[in-house]
mmCIF file of C-alpha atoms in Angstrom:
data_model
loop_
_atom_site.group_PDB
_atom_site.id
_atom_site.type_symbol
_atom_site.label_atom_id
_atom_site.label_comp_id
_atom_site.label_asym_id
_atom_site.label_seq_id
_atom_site.Cartn_x
_atom_site.Cartn_y
_atom_site.Cartn_z
ATOM 1 C CA UNK A 1 -8.842 -84.871 -57.124
ATOM 2 C CA UNK A 2 -6.656 -82.468 -55.192
ATOM 3 C CA UNK A 3 -7.275 -82.191 -51.466
ATOM 4 C CA UNK A 4 -5.599 -80.220 -48.689
ATOM 5 C CA UNK A 5 -5.721 -81.453 -45.097
ATOM 6 C CA UNK A 6 -4.704 -79.036 -42.381
ATOM 7 C CA UNK A 7 -3.374 -79.927 -38.949
ATOM 8 C CA UNK A 8 -2.123 -78.023 -35.949
ATOM 9 C CA UNK A 9 -3.199 -76.599 -32.597
ATOM 10 C CA UNK A 10 -6.236 -74.409 -32.189
ATOM 11 C CA UNK A 11 -4.891 -72.549 -29.183
ATOM 12 C CA UNK A 12 -1.584 -70.690 -28.932
ATOM 13 C CA UNK A 13 -0.303 -68.476 -26.131
ATOM 14 C CA UNK A 14 0.683 -64.904 -26.872
ATOM 15 C CA UNK A 15 4.353 -64.395 -27.770
ATOM 16 C CA UNK A 16 4.686 -68.042 -28.887
ATOM 17 C CA UNK A 17 4.812 -69.518 -32.399
ATOM 18 C CA UNK A 18 1.751 -70.605 -34.358
ATOM 19 C CA UNK A 19 2.555 -73.622 -36.540
ATOM 20 C CA UNK A 20 0.164 -75.275 -38.980
ATOM 21 C CA UNK A 21 0.726 -77.941 -41.632
ATOM 22 C CA UNK A 22 -1.079 -78.630 -44.865
ATOM 23 C CA UNK A 23 -0.846 -82.121 -46.354
ATOM 24 C CA UNK A 24 -1.388 -82.306 -50.112
ATOM 25 C CA UNK A 25 -2.993 -85.204 -51.961
ATOM 26 C CA UNK A 26 -3.483 -85.341 -55.701
ATOM 27 C CA UNK A 27 -0.768 -82.784 -56.471
ATOM 28 C CA UNK A 28 2.869 -82.102 -55.654
ATOM 29 C CA UNK A 29 4.215 -79.391 -53.394
ATOM 30 C CA UNK A 30 7.082 -79.017 -55.863
ATOM 31 C CA UNK A 31 4.839 -78.848 -58.935
ATOM 32 C CA UNK A 32 6.107 -76.257 -61.381
ATOM 33 C CA UNK A 33 2.793 -74.710 -62.329
ATOM 34 C CA UNK A 34 1.133 -74.224 -58.957
ATOM 35 C CA UNK A 35 1.674 -72.107 -55.842
ATOM 36 C CA UNK A 36 0.849 -72.857 -52.224
ATOM 37 C CA UNK A 37 -0.632 -70.121 -50.102
ATOM 38 C CA UNK A 38 -1.806 -69.335 -46.601
ATOM 39 C CA UNK A 39 -4.828 -67.092 -46.071
ATOM 40 C CA UNK A 40 -6.501 -66.138 -42.829
ATOM 41 C CA UNK A 41 -9.946 -64.795 -42.052
ATOM 42 C CA UNK A 42 -11.142 -62.776 -39.095
ATOM 43 C CA UNK A 43 -14.089 -60.432 -38.497
ATOM 44 C CA UNK A 44 -11.741 -57.455 -38.134
ATOM 45 C CA UNK A 45 -9.450 -58.115 -41.114
ATOM 46 C CA UNK A 46 -11.662 -60.124 -43.466
ATOM 47 C CA UNK A 47 -9.793 -62.455 -45.827
ATOM 48 C CA UNK A 48 -6.082 -61.702 -45.656
ATOM 49 C CA UNK A 49 -3.461 -63.308 -47.885
ATOM 50 C CA UNK A 50 -0.372 -64.118 -45.826
ATOM 51 C CA UNK A 51 1.947 -65.353 -48.531
ATOM 52 C CA UNK A 52 2.934 -68.151 -50.877
ATOM 53 C CA UNK A 53 5.661 -70.605 -51.702
ATOM 54 C CA UNK A 54 6.360 -72.268 -55.018
ATOM 55 C CA UNK A 55 9.034 -74.257 -56.829
ATOM 56 C CA UNK A 56 10.531 -73.150 -60.130
ATOM 57 C CA UNK A 57 13.888 -74.944 -60.160
ATOM 58 C CA UNK A 58 14.319 -73.507 -56.682
ATOM 59 C CA UNK A 59 11.984 -72.466 -53.889
ATOM 60 C CA UNK A 60 10.469 -69.001 -53.850
ATOM 61 C CA UNK A 61 8.674 -67.269 -51.009
ATOM 62 C CA UNK A 62 6.471 -64.166 -51.000
ATOM 63 C CA UNK A 63 5.140 -62.836 -47.717
ATOM 64 C CA UNK A 64 2.633 -60.109 -46.921
ATOM 65 C CA UNK A 65 4.285 -57.008 -45.495
ATOM 66 C CA UNK A 66 1.974 -57.113 -42.472
ATOM 67 C CA UNK A 67 3.550 -60.371 -41.248
ATOM 68 C CA UNK A 68 6.848 -60.495 -43.140
ATOM 69 C CA UNK A 69 9.080 -60.120 -40.089
ATOM 70 C CA UNK A 70 7.315 -62.984 -38.245
ATOM 71 C CA UNK A 71 6.371 -65.578 -40.852
ATOM 72 C CA UNK A 72 8.051 -68.464 -42.595
ATOM 73 C CA UNK A 73 6.739 -71.181 -44.900
ATOM 74 C CA UNK A 74 8.373 -74.596 -44.941
ATOM 75 C CA UNK A 75 7.703 -76.892 -47.909
ATOM 76 C CA UNK A 76 8.500 -80.561 -47.306
ATOM 77 C CA UNK A 77 8.834 -82.660 -50.430
ATOM 78 C CA UNK A 78 9.278 -85.930 -48.529
ATOM 79 C CA UNK A 79 5.913 -85.490 -46.793
ATOM 80 C CA UNK A 80 4.310 -83.564 -49.698
ATOM 81 C CA UNK A 81 3.147 -80.810 -47.415
ATOM 82 C CA UNK A 82 3.868 -77.220 -46.516
ATOM 83 C CA UNK A 83 3.804 -75.516 -43.161
ATOM 84 C CA UNK A 84 3.213 -72.070 -41.742
ATOM 85 C CA UNK A 85 5.157 -70.700 -38.803
ATOM 86 C CA UNK A 86 4.094 -67.347 -37.350
ATOM 87 C CA UNK A 87 6.103 -66.218 -34.342
ATOM 88 C CA UNK A 88 5.502 -63.671 -31.615
ATOM 89 C CA UNK A 89 1.746 -64.009 -31.963
ATOM 90 C CA UNK A 90 -0.710 -61.637 -30.312
ATOM 91 C CA UNK A 91 -4.498 -61.840 -29.896
ATOM 92 C CA UNK A 92 -4.754 -59.956 -33.230
ATOM 93 C CA UNK A 93 -3.523 -63.143 -34.937
ATOM 94 C CA UNK A 94 -6.674 -64.953 -33.816
ATOM 95 C CA UNK A 95 -8.347 -66.101 -37.034
ATOM 96 C CA UNK A 96 -9.316 -69.032 -39.204
ATOM 97 C CA UNK A 97 -6.254 -70.081 -41.192
ATOM 98 C CA UNK A 98 -6.555 -71.730 -44.603
ATOM 99 C CA UNK A 99 -3.980 -73.369 -46.828
ATOM 100 C CA UNK A 100 -4.868 -72.779 -50.448
ATOM 101 C CA UNK A 101 -3.632 -73.760 -53.899
ATOM 102 C CA UNK A 102 -3.340 -71.541 -56.927
ATOM 103 C CA UNK A 103 -3.815 -73.982 -59.747
ATOM 104 C CA UNK A 104 -2.094 -74.286 -63.113
ATOM 105 C CA UNK A 105 -4.719 -72.337 -65.028
ATOM 106 C CA UNK A 106 -2.742 -69.086 -64.957
ATOM 107 C CA UNK A 107 -5.562 -66.920 -63.633
ATOM 108 C CA UNK A 108 -4.149 -66.821 -60.116
ATOM 109 C CA UNK A 109 -7.418 -68.014 -58.645
ATOM 110 C CA UNK A 110 -7.476 -69.943 -55.367
ATOM 111 C CA UNK A 111 -9.039 -73.157 -56.599
ATOM 112 C CA UNK A 112 -8.432 -75.620 -53.764
ATOM 113 C CA UNK A 113 -8.838 -74.760 -50.076
ATOM 114 C CA UNK A 114 -8.057 -76.659 -46.904
ATOM 115 C CA UNK A 115 -10.796 -77.119 -44.355
ATOM 116 C CA UNK A 116 -9.575 -74.238 -42.207
ATOM 117 C CA UNK A 117 -8.165 -74.170 -38.685
ATOM 118 C CA UNK A 118 -9.579 -71.815 -36.078
ATOM 119 C CA UNK A 119 -6.600 -70.520 -34.091
ATOM 120 C CA UNK A 120 -7.135 -68.572 -30.895
ATOM 121 C CA UNK A 121 -4.257 -66.641 -29.346
ATOM 122 C CA UNK A 122 -4.666 -66.361 -25.584
ATOM 123 C CA UNK A 123 -3.161 -63.384 -23.787
ATOM 124 C CA UNK B 1 -1.700 -52.526 -52.311
ATOM 125 C CA UNK B 2 -4.800 -52.833 -54.496
ATOM 126 C CA UNK B 3 -7.943 -52.122 -52.490
ATOM 127 C CA UNK B 4 -11.114 -54.025 -53.336
ATOM 128 C CA UNK B 5 -14.592 -52.755 -52.549
ATOM 129 C CA UNK B 6 -17.944 -54.479 -52.990
ATOM 130 C CA UNK B 7 -21.502 -53.276 -53.114
ATOM 131 C CA UNK B 8 -23.879 -53.816 -51.598
ATOM 132 C CA UNK B 9 -22.489 -55.181 -48.325
ATOM 133 C CA UNK B 10 -25.680 -57.176 -47.939
ATOM 134 C CA UNK B 11 -28.899 -57.751 -49.807
ATOM 135 C CA UNK B 12 -32.197 -59.523 -49.305
ATOM 136 C CA UNK B 13 -33.662 -61.476 -52.177
ATOM 137 C CA UNK B 14 -36.197 -64.166 -52.929
ATOM 138 C CA UNK B 15 -35.797 -67.504 -54.630
ATOM 139 C CA UNK B 16 -35.969 -66.915 -58.366
ATOM 140 C CA UNK B 17 -34.686 -63.331 -58.212
ATOM 141 C CA UNK B 18 -31.834 -62.086 -60.341
ATOM 142 C CA UNK B 19 -29.003 -60.803 -58.139
ATOM 143 C CA UNK B 20 -26.080 -58.586 -59.107
ATOM 144 C CA UNK B 21 -23.022 -57.842 -56.950
ATOM 145 C CA UNK B 22 -20.430 -55.258 -57.881
ATOM 146 C CA UNK B 23 -16.698 -55.263 -57.150
ATOM 147 C CA UNK B 24 -14.344 -52.353 -57.769
ATOM 148 C CA UNK B 25 -10.545 -52.323 -57.676
ATOM 149 C CA UNK B 26 -8.520 -49.252 -56.704
ATOM 150 C CA UNK B 27 -6.446 -49.692 -59.875
ATOM 151 C CA UNK B 28 -6.695 -51.823 -62.970
ATOM 152 C CA UNK B 29 -6.414 -55.585 -62.440
ATOM 153 C CA UNK B 30 -7.110 -56.406 -66.107
ATOM 154 C CA UNK B 31 -9.204 -59.589 -65.869
ATOM 155 C CA UNK B 32 -7.332 -61.038 -62.887
ATOM 156 C CA UNK B 33 -10.502 -61.011 -60.841
ATOM 157 C CA UNK B 34 -12.090 -64.015 -59.157
ATOM 158 C CA UNK B 35 -15.307 -64.639 -57.235
ATOM 159 C CA UNK B 36 -15.908 -66.969 -54.291
ATOM 160 C CA UNK B 37 -18.925 -68.176 -52.356
ATOM 161 C CA UNK B 38 -18.656 -68.891 -48.647
ATOM 162 C CA UNK B 39 -21.209 -70.595 -46.426
ATOM 163 C CA UNK B 40 -21.044 -70.514 -42.619
ATOM 164 C CA UNK B 41 -18.350 -72.763 -41.204
ATOM 165 C CA UNK B 42 -16.942 -73.590 -44.630
ATOM 166 C CA UNK B 43 -13.978 -72.474 -46.687
ATOM 167 C CA UNK B 44 -14.617 -70.179 -49.641
ATOM 168 C CA UNK B 45 -15.386 -71.929 -52.913
ATOM 169 C CA UNK B 46 -14.202 -70.650 -56.293
ATOM 170 C CA UNK B 47 -17.109 -69.721 -58.600
ATOM 171 C CA UNK B 48 -15.657 -67.504 -61.333
ATOM 172 C CA UNK B 49 -12.043 -67.011 -62.403
ATOM 173 C CA UNK B 50 -10.470 -64.565 -64.830
ATOM 174 C CA UNK B 51 -13.507 -62.276 -64.447
ATOM 175 C CA UNK B 52 -15.907 -64.342 -66.536
ATOM 176 C CA UNK B 53 -14.896 -68.012 -66.656
ATOM 177 C CA UNK B 54 -17.088 -70.473 -64.795
ATOM 178 C CA UNK B 55 -15.249 -72.889 -62.520
ATOM 179 C CA UNK B 56 -15.930 -76.547 -63.283
ATOM 180 C CA UNK B 57 -18.998 -77.835 -61.472
ATOM 181 C CA UNK B 58 -20.476 -74.397 -60.777
ATOM 182 C CA UNK B 59 -24.073 -73.937 -62.024
ATOM 183 C CA UNK B 60 -24.503 -71.841 -65.148
ATOM 184 C CA UNK B 61 -26.834 -69.403 -63.332
ATOM 185 C CA UNK B 62 -23.613 -67.799 -62.037
ATOM 186 C CA UNK B 63 -21.827 -65.422 -64.385
ATOM 187 C CA UNK B 64 -19.162 -62.760 -64.173
ATOM 188 C CA UNK B 65 -18.206 -59.779 -66.268
ATOM 189 C CA UNK B 66 -15.930 -56.780 -66.325
ATOM 190 C CA UNK B 67 -12.330 -55.766 -66.787
ATOM 191 C CA UNK B 68 -9.987 -53.108 -65.511
ATOM 192 C CA UNK B 69 -11.493 -51.807 -62.287
ATOM 193 C CA UNK B 70 -15.204 -52.682 -62.426
ATOM 194 C CA UNK B 71 -16.645 -56.171 -62.197
ATOM 195 C CA UNK B 72 -19.995 -57.846 -61.677
ATOM 196 C CA UNK B 73 -21.153 -61.199 -60.376
ATOM 197 C CA UNK B 74 -24.681 -62.156 -61.382
ATOM 198 C CA UNK B 75 -26.946 -64.970 -60.297
ATOM 199 C CA UNK B 76 -29.703 -65.325 -62.874
ATOM 200 C CA UNK B 77 -32.270 -67.122 -60.718
ATOM 201 C CA UNK B 78 -31.439 -67.360 -57.028
ATOM 202 C CA UNK B 79 -31.743 -70.825 -55.524
ATOM 203 C CA UNK B 80 -32.047 -71.739 -51.810
ATOM 204 C CA UNK B 81 -28.471 -73.014 -51.750
ATOM 205 C CA UNK B 82 -27.163 -69.636 -53.012
ATOM 206 C CA UNK B 83 -27.794 -67.804 -49.755
ATOM 207 C CA UNK B 84 -24.207 -67.167 -48.684
ATOM 208 C CA UNK B 85 -21.471 -64.535 -48.657
ATOM 209 C CA UNK B 86 -19.671 -63.655 -51.880
ATOM 210 C CA UNK B 87 -16.144 -62.270 -52.145
ATOM 211 C CA UNK B 88 -14.139 -60.874 -55.022
ATOM 212 C CA UNK B 89 -10.352 -61.288 -55.167
ATOM 213 C CA UNK B 90 -7.679 -59.724 -57.344
ATOM 214 C CA UNK B 91 -4.842 -61.976 -58.469
ATOM 215 C CA UNK B 92 -3.138 -59.278 -60.558
ATOM 216 C CA UNK B 93 -0.389 -58.392 -58.102
ATOM 217 C CA UNK B 94 0.848 -59.226 -54.650
ATOM 218 C CA UNK B 95 -0.307 -58.785 -52.008
ATOM 219 C CA UNK B 96 -3.416 -60.500 -53.322
ATOM 220 C CA UNK B 97 -6.458 -58.826 -51.822
ATOM 221 C CA UNK B 98 -10.127 -59.550 -51.276
ATOM 222 C CA UNK B 99 -13.278 -57.513 -51.121
ATOM 223 C CA UNK B 100 -15.108 -57.299 -47.786
ATOM 224 C CA UNK B 101 -17.908 -59.550 -48.956
ATOM 225 C CA UNK B 102 -21.592 -59.332 -49.862
ATOM 226 C CA UNK B 103 -24.008 -61.333 -47.758
ATOM 227 C CA UNK B 104 -27.094 -62.563 -49.588
ATOM 228 C CA UNK B 105 -30.042 -63.045 -47.230
ATOM 229 C CA UNK B 106 -33.404 -64.663 -47.741
ATOM 230 C CA UNK B 107 -36.193 -62.083 -48.073
#
């Protein structure tokens, strides 16, 4: 079965870069019928979709407007994983971060979730 | 952006009760509407996709209905393990958005 394993620091200083990785087992980061997403959750913002990356003969990236100027996703086919990099963080970026798959079904539903990483931004 | 609302924000119910949660989209999302269950300290879990299709492994007491802007999640007979928070999510257009959640408490 498909599993996502997240890794990365739980504490980041303000103005620095938050980086998390998501290792995929049971599927391929370059699969042509899936997308790979990052979602965060906080009491103030609820569940917030940050963006996605996917491969359709080339890599595509869609980012939420709220973070577009600060975020990049980095798929790595050799490691079969994808990473999130969010720069210039502030305490408002404190949240639980999830990597999530949209499966091949075509409904756009988030069917596989990583375990979540609680990230605290210290001021 | 498509705004998602849910009602109620919380409810109290007893084991065996039928529970209904409503989700409304600010514009039509066709049937690109999904439901998730989240328990404390855990990631959300997909229950219903495409408005009414049951995710594999999810008990049949869960059902979904609706299209366009109005959707419903029903639990036919609430079980102890169903006390959790439920979210709807539209996958019609980016940015994908979620409802604020409905917390189901034990009465």
